[in-house]
Coordinates of C-alpha atoms and ligand atoms in Angstrom, one line a residue:
X76 CA 15.5 74.4 -24.8
X77 CA 17.5 77.6 -25.4
X78 CA 19.8 78.3 -22.4
X79 CA 18.0 81.6 -21.6
X80 CA 14.9 79.7 -20.5
X81 CA 16.8 77.2 -18.4
X82 CA 17.3 77.6 -14.6
X83 CA 19.6 75.2 -12.7
X84 CA 19.3 75.3 -8.9
X85 CA 19.8 73.2 -5.8
X86 CA 18.5 73.3 -2.3
X87 CA 20.9 73.8 0.6
X88 CA 19.4 72.6 3.9
X89 CA 20.2 70.9 7.1
X90 CA 18.9 67.4 7.7
X91 CA 15.2 67.5 8.6
X92 CA 14.7 71.2 7.6
X93 CA 12.5 69.9 4.8
X94 CA 14.5 69.7 1.6
X95 CA 12.8 66.5 0.4
X96 CA 9.4 67.7 1.3
X97 CA 10.0 70.9 -0.6
X98 CA 11.2 68.9 -3.6
X99 CA 8.0 66.8 -3.4
X100 CA 5.9 69.9 -3.5
X101 CA 7.7 71.2 -6.5
X102 CA 7.2 67.9 -8.3
X103 CA 3.5 68.2 -7.7
X104 CA 3.1 71.9 -8.5
X105 CA 4.9 71.6 -11.8
X106 CA 2.7 68.6 -12.7
X107 CA 5.7 66.3 -13.0
X108 CA 4.2 63.8 -10.6
X109 CA 0.5 63.3 -10.3
X110 CA -1.2 63.7 -7.0
X111 CA -2.0 60.0 -6.6
X112 CA 1.4 58.8 -7.7
X113 CA 3.0 61.0 -5.1
X114 CA 4.8 59.2 -2.3
X115 CA 6.7 60.9 0.5
X116 CA 10.2 61.9 -0.4
X117 CA 10.0 60.9 -4.0
X118 CA 13.6 61.8 -4.7
X119 CA 15.2 59.7 -1.9
X120 CA 15.3 56.4 -3.7
X121 CA 17.4 54.2 -1.6
X122 CA 15.5 52.6 1.3
X123 CA 18.3 53.3 3.7
X124 CA 18.1 56.9 2.9
X125 CA 14.5 57.0 3.7
X126 CA 15.0 55.2 7.0
X127 CA 17.9 57.3 8.1
X128 CA 16.3 60.3 6.7
X129 CA 19.4 61.5 4.9
X130 CA 20.2 61.9 1.3
X131 CA 23.3 60.2 0.3
X132 CA 23.3 60.3 -3.5
X133 CA 22.3 63.4 -5.5
X134 CA 19.2 63.0 -7.6
X135 CA 18.1 65.5 -10.1
X136 CA 14.8 66.3 -11.9
X137 CA 13.6 68.4 -14.7
X138 CA 10.6 70.7 -14.0
X139 CA 8.6 72.7 -16.5
X140 CA 7.3 76.0 -15.3
X141 CA 5.4 78.8 -16.9
X142 CA 6.0 82.4 -15.7
X143 CA 3.9 85.0 -17.5
X144 CA 3.6 83.6 -21.0
X145 CA 7.0 82.1 -21.2
X146 CA 7.8 78.4 -20.7
X147 CA 10.9 77.5 -18.7
X148 CA 12.8 74.4 -17.9
X149 CA 14.1 74.1 -14.3
X150 CA 16.6 71.6 -13.2
X151 CA 16.5 70.8 -9.5
X152 CA 19.8 69.2 -8.5
X153 CA 19.6 67.4 -5.2
X154 CA 22.8 67.7 -3.0
X155 CA 23.8 65.4 -0.2
X156 CA 23.7 67.2 3.0
X157 CA 26.4 65.6 5.1
X158 CA 29.9 66.6 5.9
X159 CA 31.5 63.4 4.6
X160 CA 30.2 64.2 1.1
X161 CA 31.4 67.8 0.9
X162 CA 33.2 67.0 -2.4
X163 CA 30.0 65.7 -3.9
X164 CA 28.1 68.7 -2.7
X165 CA 30.7 71.0 -4.2
X166 CA 30.4 69.3 -7.6
X167 CA 26.6 69.4 -7.5
X168 CA 26.8 73.2 -6.7
X169 CA 29.1 73.5 -9.7
X170 CA 26.2 72.3 -11.9
X171 CA 23.9 75.2 -10.7
X172 CA 23.6 78.9 -11.1
X173 CA 21.5 79.4 -8.0
X174 CA 20.7 77.8 -4.6
X175 CA 17.7 77.9 -2.3
X176 CA 18.9 78.3 1.2
X177 CA 16.2 76.4 3.1
X178 CA 16.1 76.9 6.9
X179 CA 13.6 75.6 9.4
X180 CA 11.7 78.6 10.8
X181 CA 11.7 77.1 14.3
X182 CA 15.4 76.2 14.4
X183 CA 17.6 78.6 12.5
X184 CA 20.6 77.8 10.4
X185 CA 22.9 74.9 11.3
X186 CA 26.6 74.4 10.9
X187 CA 26.5 72.1 7.9
X188 CA 24.1 74.4 6.1
X189 CA 26.4 77.4 6.8
X190 CA 29.4 75.4 5.4
X191 CA 27.4 74.5 2.3
X192 CA 26.3 78.1 1.9
X193 CA 29.9 79.3 2.0
X194 CA 30.7 76.7 -0.7
X195 CA 27.8 78.1 -2.8
X196 CA 29.0 81.7 -2.3
X197 CA 32.5 80.7 -3.3
X198 CA 31.1 79.4 -6.6
X199 CA 29.2 82.7 -7.1
X200 CA 25.8 81.0 -6.9
X201 CA 22.8 83.3 -6.5
X202 CA 21.2 82.5 -3.1
X203 CA 17.5 82.7 -2.4
X204 CA 17.0 82.6 1.4
X205 CA 13.8 80.7 2.4
X206 CA 12.3 79.9 5.8
X207 CA 10.4 76.6 5.8
X208 CA 7.8 75.2 8.2
X209 CA 6.1 78.5 8.9
X210 CA 3.0 76.5 9.7
X211 CA 4.6 75.3 13.0
X212 CA 3.4 77.0 16.1
X213 CA 7.0 77.2 17.3
X214 CA 8.1 79.0 14.1
X215 CA 9.8 82.4 14.7
X216 CA 10.1 83.7 11.2
X217 CA 11.0 87.3 12.3
X218 CA 13.9 86.2 14.4
X219 CA 15.3 83.8 11.8
X220 CA 14.8 86.2 8.8
X221 CA 16.9 88.7 10.7
X222 CA 19.5 86.0 11.3
X223 CA 19.6 84.9 7.6
X224 CA 19.7 88.5 6.4
X225 CA 22.6 89.1 8.7
X226 CA 24.5 86.1 7.4
X227 CA 24.1 86.6 3.7
X228 CA 23.8 90.4 3.7
X229 CA 20.3 91.0 2.4
X230 CA 17.2 92.6 3.9
X231 CA 15.0 90.5 6.2
X232 CA 12.1 91.2 3.8
X233 CA 14.1 89.4 1.0
X234 CA 13.7 86.1 3.0
X235 CA 10.8 84.1 1.6
X236 CA 8.5 82.1 3.8
X237 CA 7.0 78.8 2.9
X238 CA 5.5 75.7 4.3
X239 CA 6.7 72.7 2.3
X240 CA 4.1 70.7 4.1
X241 CA 1.0 72.7 3.3
X242 CA 2.4 74.1 0.0
X243 CA 2.0 77.7 1.2
X244 CA 4.4 80.0 -0.7
X245 CA 6.0 77.3 -2.8
X246 CA 4.5 78.5 -6.1
X247 CA 5.9 82.0 -5.4
X248 CA 9.2 80.5 -4.6
X249 CA 9.4 78.7 -8.0
X250 CA 8.5 82.1 -9.7
X251 CA 11.4 83.7 -7.8
X252 CA 13.8 80.9 -8.9
X253 CA 12.9 81.9 -12.5
X254 CA 13.3 85.6 -11.8
X255 CA 16.4 85.5 -9.7
X256 CA 18.6 82.6 -10.8
X257 CA 20.8 83.5 -13.8
X258 CA 20.4 81.5 -17.0
X259 CA 23.3 79.2 -17.9
X260 CA 25.9 80.5 -20.4
X261 CA 28.2 78.3 -22.6
X262 CA 29.6 77.9 -26.0
X263 CA 26.9 76.0 -27.9
X264 CA 29.1 75.5 -31.0
X265 CA 32.3 74.5 -29.2
X266 CA 33.6 71.0 -28.4
X267 CA 31.3 69.3 -25.9
X268 CA 32.1 69.6 -22.2
X269 CA 29.8 68.2 -19.5
X270 CA 30.4 68.0 -15.8
X271 CA 29.7 64.7 -14.0
X272 CA 28.1 65.5 -10.7
X273 CA 26.8 62.1 -9.8
X274 CA 26.9 58.5 -10.9
X275 CA 25.0 55.5 -9.7
X276 CA 25.1 51.8 -10.4
X277 CA 21.8 50.3 -11.6
X278 CA 21.5 46.6 -11.7
X279 CA 19.7 46.6 -15.1
X280 CA 21.4 49.5 -16.9
X281 CA 24.9 49.6 -15.5
X282 CA 26.3 52.9 -14.5
X283 CA 23.9 55.9 -14.9
X284 CA 26.0 59.1 -15.0
X285 CA 24.4 62.5 -14.2
X286 CA 25.8 65.4 -16.2
X287 CA 25.4 69.1 -16.7
X288 CA 26.3 70.2 -20.2
X289 CA 28.5 73.3 -20.1
X290 CA 29.6 73.7 -23.7
X291 CA 28.5 72.0 -27.0
X292 CA 26.2 69.1 -27.2
X293 CA 26.1 65.5 -26.0
X294 CA 24.3 63.3 -28.5
X295 CA 23.4 59.7 -28.3
X296 CA 25.3 57.2 -30.5
X297 CA 28.6 59.1 -30.5
X298 CA 31.6 58.0 -28.5
X299 CA 32.5 60.0 -25.5
X300 CA 35.7 60.5 -23.6
X301 CA 36.3 60.8 -19.8
X302 CA 38.9 63.6 -19.6
X303 CA 40.6 62.5 -16.3
X304 CA 41.6 59.1 -17.7
X305 CA 41.2 59.4 -21.4
X306 CA 39.0 56.3 -21.4
X307 CA 36.4 56.3 -24.2
X308 CA 32.9 54.7 -24.2
X309 CA 30.1 54.2 -26.6
X310 CA 27.0 56.2 -25.6
X311 CA 24.0 53.9 -25.4
X312 CA 21.5 56.5 -24.2
X313 CA 21.2 60.2 -23.3
X314 CA 18.2 61.4 -21.4
X315 CA 16.4 63.5 -18.8
X316 CA 14.7 62.7 -15.5
X317 CA 11.2 63.9 -15.2
X318 CA 10.9 62.2 -12.7
X319 CA 11.5 58.9 -14.5
X320 CA 14.3 58.6 -17.0
X321 CA 13.3 59.5 -20.6
X322 CA 15.7 59.1 -23.6
X323 CA 16.2 62.3 -25.6
X324 CA 18.0 63.3 -28.8
X325 CA 20.7 65.0 -26.9
X326 CA 21.5 67.6 -24.3
X327 CA 22.7 71.1 -25.1
X328 CA 24.2 74.1 -23.1
X329 CA 22.9 74.3 -19.6
X330 CA 20.9 71.1 -19.8
X331 CA 21.0 68.5 -17.0
X332 CA 20.4 64.8 -17.6
X333 CA 21.9 61.4 -17.6
X334 CA 24.0 59.2 -19.9
X335 CA 24.5 55.4 -20.1
X336 CA 27.5 53.8 -21.5
X337 CA 27.2 50.2 -20.4
X338 CA 30.2 50.4 -18.0
X339 CA 29.6 48.4 -14.8
X340 CA 31.7 50.3 -12.2
X341 CA 31.1 53.9 -11.0
X342 CA 34.9 54.4 -10.8
X343 CA 34.9 54.7 -14.6
X344 CA 32.5 57.6 -14.3
X345 CA 33.9 59.8 -11.6
X346 CA 32.1 62.6 -9.9
X347 CA 33.8 65.9 -10.9
X348 CA 35.2 64.5 -14.2
X349 CA 34.6 66.1 -17.6
X350 CA 32.9 64.3 -20.4
X351 CA 33.7 65.3 -24.0
X352 CA 33.2 63.7 -27.4
X353 CA 35.9 61.4 -28.7
X354 CA 35.7 62.8 -32.3
X355 CA 36.0 66.5 -31.3
X356 CA 37.5 66.5 -27.9
X357 CA 37.7 69.6 -25.8
X358 CA 41.3 70.7 -25.2
X359 CA 40.8 71.5 -21.5
X360 CA 38.7 69.8 -18.9
X361 CA 36.4 71.8 -16.5
X362 CA 38.3 72.9 -13.4
X363 CA 38.5 71.3 -10.1
X364 CA 38.5 67.5 -10.5
X365 CA 39.7 65.6 -7.5
X366 CA 40.1 61.8 -6.8
X367 CA 38.1 60.8 -3.7
X368 CA 40.5 60.4 -0.8
X369 CA 39.7 58.0 2.1
X370 CA 40.3 59.9 5.3
X371 CA 39.2 57.3 7.9
X372 CA 40.2 53.6 8.0
X373 CA 38.8 50.7 9.9
X374 CA 39.0 46.9 9.8
X375 CA 35.8 45.1 9.1
X376 CA 35.6 41.4 10.1
X377 CA 32.8 38.9 9.8
X378 CA 31.5 37.8 13.2
X379 CA 31.5 34.3 11.8
X380 CA 34.7 33.5 10.0
X381 CA 33.0 31.4 7.3
X382 CA 31.2 34.6 6.1
X383 CA 34.4 36.0 4.8
X384 CA 33.7 35.2 1.1
X385 CA 30.3 36.8 1.5
X386 CA 31.8 39.9 2.9
X387 CA 34.2 40.2 -0.1
X388 CA 31.3 39.8 -2.5
X389 CA 29.2 42.4 -0.6
X390 CA 32.1 44.9 -0.7
X391 CA 32.6 44.3 -4.4
X392 CA 28.9 45.0 -5.0
X393 CA 28.9 48.2 -2.8
X394 CA 31.9 49.5 -4.6
X395 CA 30.0 49.4 -7.9
X396 CA 28.0 52.3 -6.5
X397 CA 30.5 54.0 -4.3
X398 CA 33.7 55.3 -5.9
X399 CA 35.0 56.5 -2.5
X400 CA 35.0 53.1 -0.8
X401 CA 38.3 51.3 -0.8
X402 CA 39.3 48.0 0.8
X403 CA 41.9 45.4 0.9
X404 CA 42.2 42.1 2.6
X405 CA 43.9 42.0 6.0
X406 CA 44.3 39.4 8.7
X407 CA 44.1 39.9 12.4
X408 CA 45.5 37.4 14.9
X409 CA 42.4 38.0 17.1
X410 CA 39.7 38.5 14.5
X411 CA 40.8 36.3 11.6
X412 CA 40.3 37.3 8.0
X413 CA 38.7 40.6 7.1
X414 CA 39.2 43.8 5.2
X415 CA 41.0 47.1 5.8
X416 CA 38.5 49.7 4.5
X417 CA 38.9 53.4 3.7
X418 CA 36.1 55.9 4.1
X419 CA 35.5 59.6 3.5
X420 CA 34.5 60.0 7.1
X421 CA 32.7 58.5 10.0
X422 CA 29.2 58.7 8.5
X423 CA 30.5 57.0 5.4
X424 CA 31.8 54.2 7.6
X425 CA 28.6 53.9 9.5
X426 CA 26.5 53.8 6.4
X427 CA 28.7 51.2 4.7
X428 CA 28.6 49.0 7.8
X429 CA 24.9 49.4 8.1
X430 CA 24.3 48.5 4.4
X431 CA 26.6 45.4 4.7
X432 CA 24.6 44.2 7.7
X433 CA 21.2 45.1 6.4
X434 CA 21.3 44.5 2.7
X435 CA 23.7 41.5 2.8
X436 CA 22.7 40.0 6.1
X437 CA 26.3 40.1 7.5
X438 CA 27.2 40.4 11.2
X439 CA 30.4 42.4 11.5
X440 CA 33.0 43.6 14.0
X441 CA 34.7 46.8 13.2
X442 CA 38.0 47.9 14.7
X443 CA 38.4 51.4 16.2
X444 CA 38.6 53.9 13.3
X445 CA 41.9 55.7 12.6
X446 CA 43.1 58.4 10.3
X447 CA 46.1 58.4 7.9
X448 CA 49.5 59.1 9.5
X449 CA 52.7 60.1 7.8
X450 CA 55.6 58.7 9.7
X451 CA 59.2 60.0 9.0
X452 CA 62.0 57.7 10.2
X453 CA 65.4 58.8 11.3
X454 CA 67.0 57.2 8.2
X455 CA 64.9 59.5 6.0
X456 CA 62.3 57.0 4.8
X457 CA 58.6 58.1 4.9
X458 CA 55.7 55.8 5.6
X459 CA 52.0 56.2 5.2
X460 CA 50.3 54.4 8.0
X461 CA 46.6 53.6 7.7
X462 CA 46.7 50.7 10.1
X463 CA 48.1 50.6 13.7
X464 CA 49.8 47.2 12.8
X465 CA 51.9 49.0 10.2
X466 CA 53.3 51.4 12.9
X467 CA 57.1 51.1 12.8
X468 CA 58.6 49.4 15.9
X469 CA 61.8 50.4 17.6
X470 CA 62.8 53.9 18.5
X471 CA 63.6 55.2 15.1
X472 CA 60.7 57.5 14.4
X473 CA 61.8 61.1 13.8
X474 CA 58.4 62.8 13.3
X475 CA 54.7 62.0 12.8
X476 CA 52.2 64.1 10.9
X477 CA 48.5 63.8 11.3
X478 CA 45.6 65.4 9.4
X479 CA 43.9 68.4 11.0
X480 CA 40.5 69.9 10.3
X481 CA 38.6 73.1 10.6
X482 CA 35.5 72.6 12.7
X483 CA 32.5 74.8 12.9
X484 CA 30.0 74.4 15.7
X485 CA 26.7 76.3 16.0
X486 CA 24.9 76.2 19.3
X487 CA 22.8 78.3 21.7
X488 CA 25.2 80.6 23.6
X489 CA 24.5 79.0 27.0
X490 CA 26.7 76.1 25.8
X491 CA 29.8 78.0 24.9
X492 CA 31.7 76.9 28.1
X493 CA 30.8 73.3 27.6
X494 CA 31.9 73.3 23.9
X495 CA 35.1 75.1 24.7
X496 CA 36.0 72.6 27.4
X497 CA 35.3 69.7 25.0
X498 CA 37.4 71.1 22.2
X499 CA 40.3 72.0 24.5
X500 CA 40.2 68.4 25.8
X501 CA 40.6 67.2 22.2
X502 CA 43.7 69.3 21.5
X503 CA 41.6 72.0 19.8
X504 CA 42.7 75.6 19.1
X505 CA 40.0 78.3 19.0
X506 CA 40.1 80.1 15.7
X507 CA 37.2 82.5 16.2
X508 CA 33.7 83.0 17.5
X509 CA 30.7 85.0 16.2
X510 CA 27.2 85.6 17.4
X511 CA 24.6 84.8 14.7
X512 CA 21.8 86.3 16.7
X513 CA 21.5 87.3 20.4
X514 CA 21.5 83.7 21.7
X515 CA 23.1 81.7 19.0
X516 CA 26.8 81.5 18.4
X517 CA 29.2 80.0 15.8
X518 CA 32.5 78.7 17.2
X519 CA 35.4 77.8 14.9
X520 CA 38.2 75.5 16.0
X521 CA 41.1 73.7 14.6
X522 CA 41.2 70.0 15.7
X523 CA 43.1 66.9 14.8
X524 CA 40.8 64.8 12.6
X525 CA 41.6 61.7 14.7
X526 CA 39.9 63.4 17.7
X527 CA 36.8 64.2 15.7
X528 CA 36.3 60.7 14.3
X529 CA 36.3 59.1 17.6
X530 CA 33.4 60.2 19.7
X531 CA 33.5 63.9 19.3
X532 CA 30.0 64.3 17.8
X533 CA 28.4 62.2 20.5
X534 CA 30.1 64.1 23.2
X535 CA 29.1 67.4 21.6
X536 CA 25.5 66.3 21.4
X537 CA 25.4 65.2 25.0
X538 CA 27.0 68.3 26.3
X539 CA 24.6 70.6 24.4
X540 CA 21.5 68.5 24.9
X541 CA 21.4 67.9 21.2
X542 CA 21.3 71.6 20.2
X543 CA 24.8 71.9 18.7
X544 CA 25.4 71.2 15.0
X545 CA 28.8 70.4 13.6
X546 CA 30.7 70.7 10.4
X547 CA 34.4 70.0 9.6
X548 CA 36.6 70.1 6.6
X549 CA 40.2 68.9 6.1
X550 CA 42.8 71.6 6.4
X551 CA 46.2 70.1 6.1
X552 CA 48.4 68.3 8.6
X553 CA 50.5 69.0 11.6
X554 CA 53.4 67.3 13.4
X555 CA 52.2 65.6 16.7
X556 CA 53.6 63.5 19.4
X557 CA 51.8 60.2 18.6
X558 CA 52.4 56.8 20.0
X559 CA 51.0 53.3 19.4
X560 CA 49.4 51.7 22.4
X561 CA 49.2 47.9 22.4
X562 CA 46.9 45.9 24.6
X563 CA 48.4 42.6 25.8
X564 CA 46.7 39.5 27.2
X565 CA 49.1 37.2 29.0
X566 CA 51.9 39.1 27.4
X567 CA 50.5 38.7 23.9
X568 CA 49.4 41.8 21.9
X569 CA 45.9 41.7 20.6
X570 CA 46.2 43.5 17.3
X571 CA 42.5 44.5 17.1
X572 CA 42.9 46.6 20.2
X573 CA 46.1 48.5 19.2
X574 CA 45.6 52.2 18.7
X575 CA 47.6 55.3 17.6
X576 CA 46.9 58.1 20.1
X577 CA 48.5 61.3 21.3
X578 CA 51.1 60.6 24.0
X579 CA 49.0 62.5 26.6
X580 CA 46.0 60.2 26.0
X581 CA 48.0 57.0 25.9
X582 CA 47.6 56.3 29.6
X583 CA 43.9 56.9 29.7
X584 CA 43.4 54.8 26.5
X585 CA 45.4 51.9 28.0
X586 CA 43.7 52.1 31.3
X587 CA 40.2 52.3 29.9
X588 CA 40.8 49.3 27.6
X589 CA 42.4 47.2 30.4
X590 CA 39.6 47.9 32.8
X591 CA 36.9 47.2 30.2
X592 CA 38.5 43.9 29.2
X593 CA 38.8 42.8 32.8
X594 CA 35.1 43.1 33.0
X595 CA 34.4 41.6 29.7
X596 CA 36.6 38.5 29.7
X597 CA 35.5 35.7 31.9
X598 CA 37.8 34.1 34.4
X599 CA 40.0 31.3 33.1
X600 CA 41.6 28.3 34.7
X601 CA 44.7 30.5 35.1
X602 CA 45.5 34.1 36.0
X603 CA 45.4 36.5 33.0
X604 CA 47.3 39.8 33.2
X605 CA 46.0 42.5 30.9
X606 CA 48.5 45.2 30.1
X607 CA 48.7 48.3 28.0
X608 CA 52.1 49.1 26.5
X609 CA 53.9 51.6 24.4
X610 CA 56.6 49.5 22.8
X611 CA 58.1 47.5 25.6
X612 CA 57.0 50.0 28.3
X613 CA 54.0 48.9 30.3
X614 CA 51.7 51.8 31.2
X615 CA 48.7 50.1 32.7
X616 CA 47.8 46.7 34.2
X617 CA 44.8 44.8 35.4
X618 CA 44.5 41.1 36.3
X619 CA 41.7 38.6 35.8
X620 CA 42.0 36.1 38.6
X621 CA 42.0 32.4 38.0
X622 CA 39.0 30.2 38.8
X623 CA 38.6 26.5 39.1
X624 CA 35.9 26.1 36.5
X625 CA 34.4 23.0 37.9
X626 CA 30.8 23.4 36.7
X627 CA 29.9 19.8 37.6
X628 CA 30.6 20.5 41.3
X629 CA 27.2 22.1 41.5
X630 CA 25.4 18.9 40.5
X631 CA 26.0 16.8 43.6
X632 CA 26.5 13.6 41.7
X633 CA 22.9 12.5 41.0
X634 CA 21.2 13.9 37.9
X635 CA 23.1 12.7 34.8
X636 CA 20.9 14.5 32.3
X637 CA 21.4 17.8 34.1
X638 CA 25.2 17.2 33.9
X639 CA 25.0 16.6 30.2
X640 CA 23.1 19.8 29.7
X641 CA 25.7 21.8 31.5
X642 CA 28.5 20.3 29.4
X643 CA 26.5 21.0 26.2
X644 CA 26.0 24.6 27.3
X645 CA 29.7 25.0 28.0
X646 CA 30.5 23.7 24.5
X647 CA 28.0 26.1 23.0
X648 CA 29.8 28.9 24.7
X649 CA 33.1 27.8 23.4
X650 CA 32.0 28.2 19.8
X651 CA 31.6 32.0 20.2
X652 CA 35.1 32.3 21.7
X653 CA 38.2 33.5 20.0
X654 CA 41.5 32.4 21.4
X655 CA 44.3 34.8 22.0
X656 CA 47.3 32.7 23.0
X657 CA 45.8 30.5 25.7
X658 CA 43.1 33.0 26.6
X659 CA 39.5 32.5 25.5
X660 CA 37.9 35.8 24.7
X661 CA 34.1 35.9 23.9
X662 CA 33.1 37.5 20.7
X663 CA 31.0 40.0 22.6
X664 CA 34.1 41.2 24.4
X665 CA 35.6 42.3 21.2
X666 CA 32.4 44.0 20.1
X667 CA 31.9 45.8 23.4
X668 CA 35.6 46.8 23.9
X669 CA 35.7 48.2 20.4
X670 CA 32.6 50.3 20.7
X671 CA 33.1 53.9 21.5
X672 CA 30.2 54.0 24.0
Ligands
GTP947 P1 16.9 65.0 4.4 O1 16.5 64.6 3.1 O2 17.0 63.8 5.3 O3 18.1 65.9 4.4 O4 15.8 65.8 5.2 P2 15.0 66.9 4.6 O5 15.7 68.2 4.8 O6 14.7 66.5 3.2 O7 13.7 66.9 5.5 P3 12.3 66.2 5.1 O8 11.8 66.8 3.9 O9 12.4 64.7 5.2 O10 11.5 66.8 6.3 C1 11.8 66.5 7.6 C2 10.6 66.5 8.5 O11 10.0 67.8 8.5 C3 9.5 65.6 8.0 O12 8.9 65.0 9.1 C4 8.6 66.6 7.2 O13 7.2 66.1 7.2 C5 8.7 67.8 8.1 N1 8.4 69.0 7.3 C6 9.0 69.4 6.1 N2 8.5 70.6 5.7 C7 7.6 71.0 6.7 C8 6.7 72.1 6.8 O14 6.7 73.0 6.0 N3 6.0 72.1 8.0 C9 6.0 71.2 8.9 N4 5.2 71.3 9.9 N5 6.7 70.1 8.8 C10 7.5 70.0 7.7

């Protein structure tokens, strides 16, 4: 297809505003999927995506569309909607010339959508504002058209209105995509350059890499080169998705499709990288490639120590499909053998944990998440700490740097006070505030990333009765007064409970953990002190009093079978115990103490 008849676009929308439903309607209207083959959310392929209702991996599809008497080829590029995947969103946007900004007509724009809109505007994408769900009785299209017009600087009458559910307005919307989105431009005769905007591991075919050709042509049976690493691969297949994969004779300027090389690991096919041909390589890659950087770390341990090899195998498998996941073995005195894992953010952590438990049947304990700290010692050495147990001991720390982020919250204006109070309590600094409409406000804060990953989102939701939406992006680092708090049982530090916190929260963390553990750990034959300490300084203390654990005393001699039963029961209980020094701690205590509530 000549580039002038190609349109590449994506849909920017908040979770649940109807992106998948709209994509489904487009598949139907363009005749790509027959009515009876249609299943809800055709493009969300992974089960877990369907259950959680979020799109993790970008999918793309080629749609034929006739406007007047001209045939066109449209490529819909599906973008992940969540904050943790901003980098993937930004690469997917890079593959488009236009974006549909899809907003629920009963809810208005949300923080993540706004953030993605700004990303799209930065990349000079043409924006088509659209209100969805106009069939809902609660829809207020006049109010939200005005809001959208105000944000992107157009007329309220430019905002299209559709119902992805009934199909109303969707055909007109596709016409507008053809009319408004610019055609791709590129050098058709130059050396090949294609942008990788997604890659997924497929059990049967190996890694499937999604590309958008910018210059030249990608043809099957030639060797290609990944420009970030210089690695070369033989091309086994080049094709398009419509909506199932179909091999083609090649992809030209502006075209979107996939390629298969037989590699088995997505890390050899990195999102953001440039593909060129080996024989006639491009001198310069496309701009903006970045290695995925883990921002949040947590220890993952099998509940049952004998599952450790299974956990390793499961992680190896997940990594085939997730270039951003990193892990290395670690041991904890309290939890045994496990892995220190790095994630892009909290959601990435949760999804990974969820998949490990669901798809691989593992039961896991995860330690409290932490960010990456840069520690400068007085003797001039610099440490990168991703694990509280690597925190230097002794008083030789000169300075500690922690990552900070820019946070955007959108909420009804009645919650301004509650949100400000929350952000202030988390060491936040107000950067600005704007009214989006009469009763909705956007607040911008700078907050340490460590404060956000802990329980910020949950607190925000509960303080705003679920009405606030949140987005954050990394924005450098700052020097902070941070300390490591240890939790000691009978004088012995339990590594799984150590945390790096700001010095002003050290006491409350220590106190909270000590109180919680006093309730969770059963009485033992001896007294057990629980202490929180910074180095050798004790900052909180609780005590579990001793009991004489004579269970048989209840049996008044007589009934021998009852006695045996009790003893059996006690033994059963022991199996689920971990021992810290002489103290027996039930497995559940670790799980409960480490949960953020
Ligand atoms: P993610 O893929 O999870 O980001 O969500 P999404 O934005 O794709 O939302 P999805 O298409 O899953 O729609 C969310 C819910 O809204 C579903 O229950 C849809 O049935 C419903 N929905 C989508 N479009 C419309 C619409 O036009 N009208 C009505 N009434 N409901 C809609």
